[in-house]
mmCIF file with all atom_site columns, C-alpha atoms in Angstrom:
data_model
loop_
_atom_site.group_PDB
_atom_site.id
_atom_site.type_symbol
_atom_site.label_atom_id
_atom_site.label_alt_id
_atom_site.label_comp_id
_atom_site.label_asym_id
_atom_site.label_entity_id
_atom_site.label_seq_id
_atom_site.pdbx_PDB_ins_code
_atom_site.Cartn_x
_atom_site.Cartn_y
_atom_site.Cartn_z
_atom_site.occupancy
_atom_site.B_iso_or_equiv
_atom_site.pdbx_formal_charge
_atom_site.auth_seq_id
_atom_site.auth_comp_id
_atom_site.auth_asym_id
_atom_site.auth_atom_id
_atom_site.pdbx_PDB_model_num
ATOM 1   C CA . UNK A 1 1   ? 107.108 102.697 126.951 1.00 0.00 ? 1   UNK A CA 1
ATOM 2   C CA . UNK A 1 2   ? 109.701 104.917 125.318 1.00 0.00 ? 2   UNK A CA 1
ATOM 3   C CA . UNK A 1 3   ? 112.067 104.282 128.237 1.00 0.00 ? 3   UNK A CA 1
ATOM 4   C CA . UNK A 1 4   ? 111.628 100.500 127.927 1.00 0.00 ? 4   UNK A CA 1
ATOM 5   C CA . UNK A 1 5   ? 112.144 100.591 124.179 1.00 0.00 ? 5   UNK A CA 1
ATOM 6   C CA . UNK A 1 6   ? 115.193 102.785 124.548 1.00 0.00 ? 6   UNK A CA 1
ATOM 7   C CA . UNK A 1 7   ? 116.704 100.539 127.214 1.00 0.00 ? 7   UNK A CA 1
ATOM 8   C CA . UNK A 1 8   ? 116.239 97.468  125.025 1.00 0.00 ? 8   UNK A CA 1
ATOM 9   C CA . UNK A 1 9   ? 117.421 98.755  121.649 1.00 0.00 ? 9   UNK A CA 1
ATOM 10  C CA . UNK A 1 10  ? 118.388 102.373 122.090 1.00 0.00 ? 10  UNK A CA 1
ATOM 11  C CA . UNK A 1 11  ? 116.112 105.353 121.549 1.00 0.00 ? 11  UNK A CA 1
ATOM 12  C CA . UNK A 1 12  ? 114.832 105.993 118.040 1.00 0.00 ? 12  UNK A CA 1
ATOM 13  C CA . UNK A 1 13  ? 116.899 108.568 116.182 1.00 0.00 ? 13  UNK A CA 1
ATOM 14  C CA . UNK A 1 14  ? 114.111 110.548 114.467 1.00 0.00 ? 14  UNK A CA 1
ATOM 15  C CA . UNK A 1 15  ? 110.592 109.278 115.204 1.00 0.00 ? 15  UNK A CA 1
ATOM 16  C CA . UNK A 1 16  ? 107.914 110.596 112.881 1.00 0.00 ? 16  UNK A CA 1
ATOM 17  C CA . UNK A 1 17  ? 104.596 111.416 114.560 1.00 0.00 ? 17  UNK A CA 1
ATOM 18  C CA . UNK A 1 18  ? 101.318 113.107 113.918 1.00 0.00 ? 18  UNK A CA 1
ATOM 19  C CA . UNK A 1 19  ? 100.335 116.078 116.068 1.00 0.00 ? 19  UNK A CA 1
ATOM 20  C CA . UNK A 1 20  ? 98.253  114.095 118.540 1.00 0.00 ? 20  UNK A CA 1
ATOM 21  C CA . UNK A 1 21  ? 98.434  115.104 122.168 1.00 0.00 ? 21  UNK A CA 1
ATOM 22  C CA . UNK A 1 22  ? 100.111 111.804 123.079 1.00 0.00 ? 22  UNK A CA 1
ATOM 23  C CA . UNK A 1 23  ? 103.152 112.816 120.998 1.00 0.00 ? 23  UNK A CA 1
ATOM 24  C CA . UNK A 1 24  ? 103.269 116.548 121.564 1.00 0.00 ? 24  UNK A CA 1
ATOM 25  C CA . UNK A 1 25  ? 102.973 116.603 125.343 1.00 0.00 ? 25  UNK A CA 1
ATOM 26  C CA . UNK A 1 26  ? 105.509 117.906 127.810 1.00 0.00 ? 26  UNK A CA 1
ATOM 27  C CA . UNK A 1 27  ? 106.685 114.484 129.066 1.00 0.00 ? 27  UNK A CA 1
ATOM 28  C CA . UNK A 1 28  ? 107.455 113.220 125.570 1.00 0.00 ? 28  UNK A CA 1
ATOM 29  C CA . UNK A 1 29  ? 109.280 116.458 124.839 1.00 0.00 ? 29  UNK A CA 1
ATOM 30  C CA . UNK A 1 30  ? 111.354 116.094 128.026 1.00 0.00 ? 30  UNK A CA 1
ATOM 31  C CA . UNK A 1 31  ? 112.117 112.450 127.209 1.00 0.00 ? 31  UNK A CA 1
ATOM 32  C CA . UNK A 1 32  ? 113.219 113.405 123.684 1.00 0.00 ? 32  UNK A CA 1
ATOM 33  C CA . UNK A 1 33  ? 115.452 116.193 124.987 1.00 0.00 ? 33  UNK A CA 1
ATOM 34  C CA . UNK A 1 34  ? 117.049 113.965 127.642 1.00 0.00 ? 34  UNK A CA 1
ATOM 35  C CA . UNK A 1 35  ? 117.732 111.242 125.063 1.00 0.00 ? 35  UNK A CA 1
ATOM 36  C CA . UNK A 1 36  ? 118.909 113.590 122.277 1.00 0.00 ? 36  UNK A CA 1
ATOM 37  C CA . UNK A 1 37  ? 116.009 112.509 120.072 1.00 0.00 ? 37  UNK A CA 1
ATOM 38  C CA . UNK A 1 38  ? 114.545 114.818 117.439 1.00 0.00 ? 38  UNK A CA 1
ATOM 39  C CA . UNK A 1 39  ? 110.828 114.214 116.935 1.00 0.00 ? 39  UNK A CA 1
ATOM 40  C CA . UNK A 1 40  ? 109.548 115.057 113.470 1.00 0.00 ? 40  UNK A CA 1
ATOM 41  C CA . UNK A 1 41  ? 105.873 115.947 113.167 1.00 0.00 ? 41  UNK A CA 1
ATOM 42  C CA . UNK A 1 42  ? 103.618 115.615 110.150 1.00 0.00 ? 42  UNK A CA 1
ATOM 43  C CA . UNK A 1 43  ? 101.934 118.739 108.909 1.00 0.00 ? 43  UNK A CA 1
ATOM 44  C CA . UNK A 1 44  ? 98.609  119.387 110.678 1.00 0.00 ? 44  UNK A CA 1
ATOM 45  C CA . UNK A 1 45  ? 95.657  118.189 108.605 1.00 0.00 ? 45  UNK A CA 1
ATOM 46  C CA . UNK A 1 46  ? 97.864  116.217 106.182 1.00 0.00 ? 46  UNK A CA 1
ATOM 47  C CA . UNK A 1 47  ? 97.248  112.496 106.817 1.00 0.00 ? 47  UNK A CA 1
ATOM 48  C CA . UNK A 1 48  ? 99.018  111.655 103.558 1.00 0.00 ? 48  UNK A CA 1
ATOM 49  C CA . UNK A 1 49  ? 102.298 112.636 105.240 1.00 0.00 ? 49  UNK A CA 1
ATOM 50  C CA . UNK A 1 50  ? 102.007 109.355 107.140 1.00 0.00 ? 50  UNK A CA 1
ATOM 51  C CA . UNK A 1 51  ? 99.908  107.204 104.821 1.00 0.00 ? 51  UNK A CA 1
ATOM 52  C CA . UNK A 1 52  ? 101.144 103.824 106.091 1.00 0.00 ? 52  UNK A CA 1
ATOM 53  C CA . UNK A 1 53  ? 100.115 104.452 109.687 1.00 0.00 ? 53  UNK A CA 1
ATOM 54  C CA . UNK A 1 54  ? 96.854  106.063 108.589 1.00 0.00 ? 54  UNK A CA 1
ATOM 55  C CA . UNK A 1 55  ? 96.084  102.887 106.636 1.00 0.00 ? 55  UNK A CA 1
ATOM 56  C CA . UNK A 1 56  ? 96.975  100.735 109.649 1.00 0.00 ? 56  UNK A CA 1
ATOM 57  C CA . UNK A 1 57  ? 94.838  102.845 111.988 1.00 0.00 ? 57  UNK A CA 1
ATOM 58  C CA . UNK A 1 58  ? 91.910  102.631 109.567 1.00 0.00 ? 58  UNK A CA 1
ATOM 59  C CA . UNK A 1 59  ? 92.195  98.843  109.349 1.00 0.00 ? 59  UNK A CA 1
ATOM 60  C CA . UNK A 1 60  ? 92.408  98.486  113.110 1.00 0.00 ? 60  UNK A CA 1
ATOM 61  C CA . UNK A 1 61  ? 89.431  100.771 113.655 1.00 0.00 ? 61  UNK A CA 1
ATOM 62  C CA . UNK A 1 62  ? 87.195  99.164  111.002 1.00 0.00 ? 62  UNK A CA 1
ATOM 63  C CA . UNK A 1 63  ? 88.091  95.530  111.601 1.00 0.00 ? 63  UNK A CA 1
ATOM 64  C CA . UNK A 1 64  ? 88.434  95.401  115.360 1.00 0.00 ? 64  UNK A CA 1
ATOM 65  C CA . UNK A 1 65  ? 87.329  98.454  117.277 1.00 0.00 ? 65  UNK A CA 1
ATOM 66  C CA . UNK A 1 66  ? 84.064  99.155  115.451 1.00 0.00 ? 66  UNK A CA 1
ATOM 67  C CA . UNK A 1 67  ? 83.058  95.505  115.092 1.00 0.00 ? 67  UNK A CA 1
ATOM 68  C CA . UNK A 1 68  ? 83.772  94.033  118.532 1.00 0.00 ? 68  UNK A CA 1
ATOM 69  C CA . UNK A 1 69  ? 82.438  94.971  121.927 1.00 0.00 ? 69  UNK A CA 1
ATOM 70  C CA . UNK A 1 70  ? 85.320  95.132  124.405 1.00 0.00 ? 70  UNK A CA 1
ATOM 71  C CA . UNK A 1 71  ? 84.073  94.246  127.865 1.00 0.00 ? 71  UNK A CA 1
ATOM 72  C CA . UNK A 1 72  ? 87.296  94.721  129.833 1.00 0.00 ? 72  UNK A CA 1
ATOM 73  C CA . UNK A 1 73  ? 90.966  95.547  129.443 1.00 0.00 ? 73  UNK A CA 1
ATOM 74  C CA . UNK A 1 74  ? 91.818  91.834  129.370 1.00 0.00 ? 74  UNK A CA 1
ATOM 75  C CA . UNK A 1 75  ? 89.168  91.235  126.695 1.00 0.00 ? 75  UNK A CA 1
ATOM 76  C CA . UNK A 1 76  ? 90.538  94.127  124.623 1.00 0.00 ? 76  UNK A CA 1
ATOM 77  C CA . UNK A 1 77  ? 94.108  92.827  124.950 1.00 0.00 ? 77  UNK A CA 1
ATOM 78  C CA . UNK A 1 78  ? 93.056  89.334  123.884 1.00 0.00 ? 78  UNK A CA 1
ATOM 79  C CA . UNK A 1 79  ? 91.045  90.488  120.860 1.00 0.00 ? 79  UNK A CA 1
ATOM 80  C CA . UNK A 1 80  ? 93.702  92.960  119.753 1.00 0.00 ? 80  UNK A CA 1
ATOM 81  C CA . UNK A 1 81  ? 96.410  90.299  120.031 1.00 0.00 ? 81  UNK A CA 1
ATOM 82  C CA . UNK A 1 82  ? 94.427  87.945  117.782 1.00 0.00 ? 82  UNK A CA 1
ATOM 83  C CA . UNK A 1 83  ? 94.022  90.761  115.256 1.00 0.00 ? 83  UNK A CA 1
ATOM 84  C CA . UNK A 1 84  ? 97.698  91.733  115.497 1.00 0.00 ? 84  UNK A CA 1
ATOM 85  C CA . UNK A 1 85  ? 98.822  88.185  114.804 1.00 0.00 ? 85  UNK A CA 1
ATOM 86  C CA . UNK A 1 86  ? 96.533  87.928  111.783 1.00 0.00 ? 86  UNK A CA 1
ATOM 87  C CA . UNK A 1 87  ? 97.646  91.351  110.512 1.00 0.00 ? 87  UNK A CA 1
ATOM 88  C CA . UNK A 1 88  ? 101.358 90.535  110.834 1.00 0.00 ? 88  UNK A CA 1
ATOM 89  C CA . UNK A 1 89  ? 101.468 86.816  110.075 1.00 0.00 ? 89  UNK A CA 1
ATOM 90  C CA . UNK A 1 90  ? 98.625  85.898  107.713 1.00 0.00 ? 90  UNK A CA 1
ATOM 91  C CA . UNK A 1 91  ? 97.594  88.959  105.748 1.00 0.00 ? 91  UNK A CA 1
ATOM 92  C CA . UNK A 1 92  ? 99.516  90.105  102.672 1.00 0.00 ? 92  UNK A CA 1
ATOM 93  C CA . UNK A 1 93  ? 100.138 93.850  102.438 1.00 0.00 ? 93  UNK A CA 1
ATOM 94  C CA . UNK A 1 94  ? 100.287 95.789  99.186  1.00 0.00 ? 94  UNK A CA 1
ATOM 95  C CA . UNK A 1 95  ? 103.067 97.995  100.553 1.00 0.00 ? 95  UNK A CA 1
ATOM 96  C CA . UNK A 1 96  ? 105.160 94.840  101.050 1.00 0.00 ? 96  UNK A CA 1
ATOM 97  C CA . UNK A 1 97  ? 104.616 93.529  97.491  1.00 0.00 ? 97  UNK A CA 1
ATOM 98  C CA . UNK A 1 98  ? 101.747 91.318  98.686  1.00 0.00 ? 98  UNK A CA 1
ATOM 99  C CA . UNK A 1 99  ? 103.843 89.623  101.355 1.00 0.00 ? 99  UNK A CA 1
ATOM 100 C CA . UNK A 1 100 ? 102.940 89.335  105.008 1.00 0.00 ? 100 UNK A CA 1
ATOM 101 C CA . UNK A 1 101 ? 105.061 91.364  107.430 1.00 0.00 ? 101 UNK A CA 1
ATOM 102 C CA . UNK A 1 102 ? 106.432 88.053  108.720 1.00 0.00 ? 102 UNK A CA 1
ATOM 103 C CA . UNK A 1 103 ? 107.541 87.054  105.193 1.00 0.00 ? 103 UNK A CA 1
ATOM 104 C CA . UNK A 1 104 ? 109.003 90.498  104.559 1.00 0.00 ? 104 UNK A CA 1
ATOM 105 C CA . UNK A 1 105 ? 110.970 90.409  107.816 1.00 0.00 ? 105 UNK A CA 1
ATOM 106 C CA . UNK A 1 106 ? 112.325 86.928  107.077 1.00 0.00 ? 106 UNK A CA 1
ATOM 107 C CA . UNK A 1 107 ? 113.445 87.943  103.583 1.00 0.00 ? 107 UNK A CA 1
ATOM 108 C CA . UNK A 1 108 ? 114.971 91.150  104.894 1.00 0.00 ? 108 UNK A CA 1
ATOM 109 C CA . UNK A 1 109 ? 116.818 89.251  107.639 1.00 0.00 ? 109 UNK A CA 1
ATOM 110 C CA . UNK A 1 110 ? 118.415 86.975  105.030 1.00 0.00 ? 110 UNK A CA 1
ATOM 111 C CA . UNK A 1 111 ? 119.802 90.029  103.272 1.00 0.00 ? 111 UNK A CA 1
ATOM 112 C CA . UNK A 1 112 ? 120.763 91.963  106.397 1.00 0.00 ? 112 UNK A CA 1
ATOM 113 C CA . UNK A 1 113 ? 121.038 89.684  109.485 1.00 0.00 ? 113 UNK A CA 1
ATOM 114 C CA . UNK A 1 114 ? 123.025 92.153  111.608 1.00 0.00 ? 114 UNK A CA 1
ATOM 115 C CA . UNK A 1 115 ? 120.094 94.586  111.584 1.00 0.00 ? 115 UNK A CA 1
ATOM 116 C CA . UNK A 1 116 ? 117.880 92.215  113.607 1.00 0.00 ? 116 UNK A CA 1
ATOM 117 C CA . UNK A 1 117 ? 120.265 91.574  116.485 1.00 0.00 ? 117 UNK A CA 1
#
């Protein structure tokens, strides 16, 4: 996934991650080194270092993963896509001044159109 993202829009300059095994493994480290990417890690046991993603993960877990039985990979993909669309297109977020991410992106694009190309 990191390779695909990097090929499409260039590798991230300084991704910020928790200390989960998916981010601190050898392959991610090799990818970062090969792409001259510096990965910054939150402090262990300090979820407030990354409060936005912790809030997102909590919402996803409570609203989708704990409340719906996922019978297959295709079923999980379908249900998560419905949730993702609602989360990004219909639901206002406090961190975005009670705008949806879609509204925020549209307003941001009007101010800075070159950043979305």
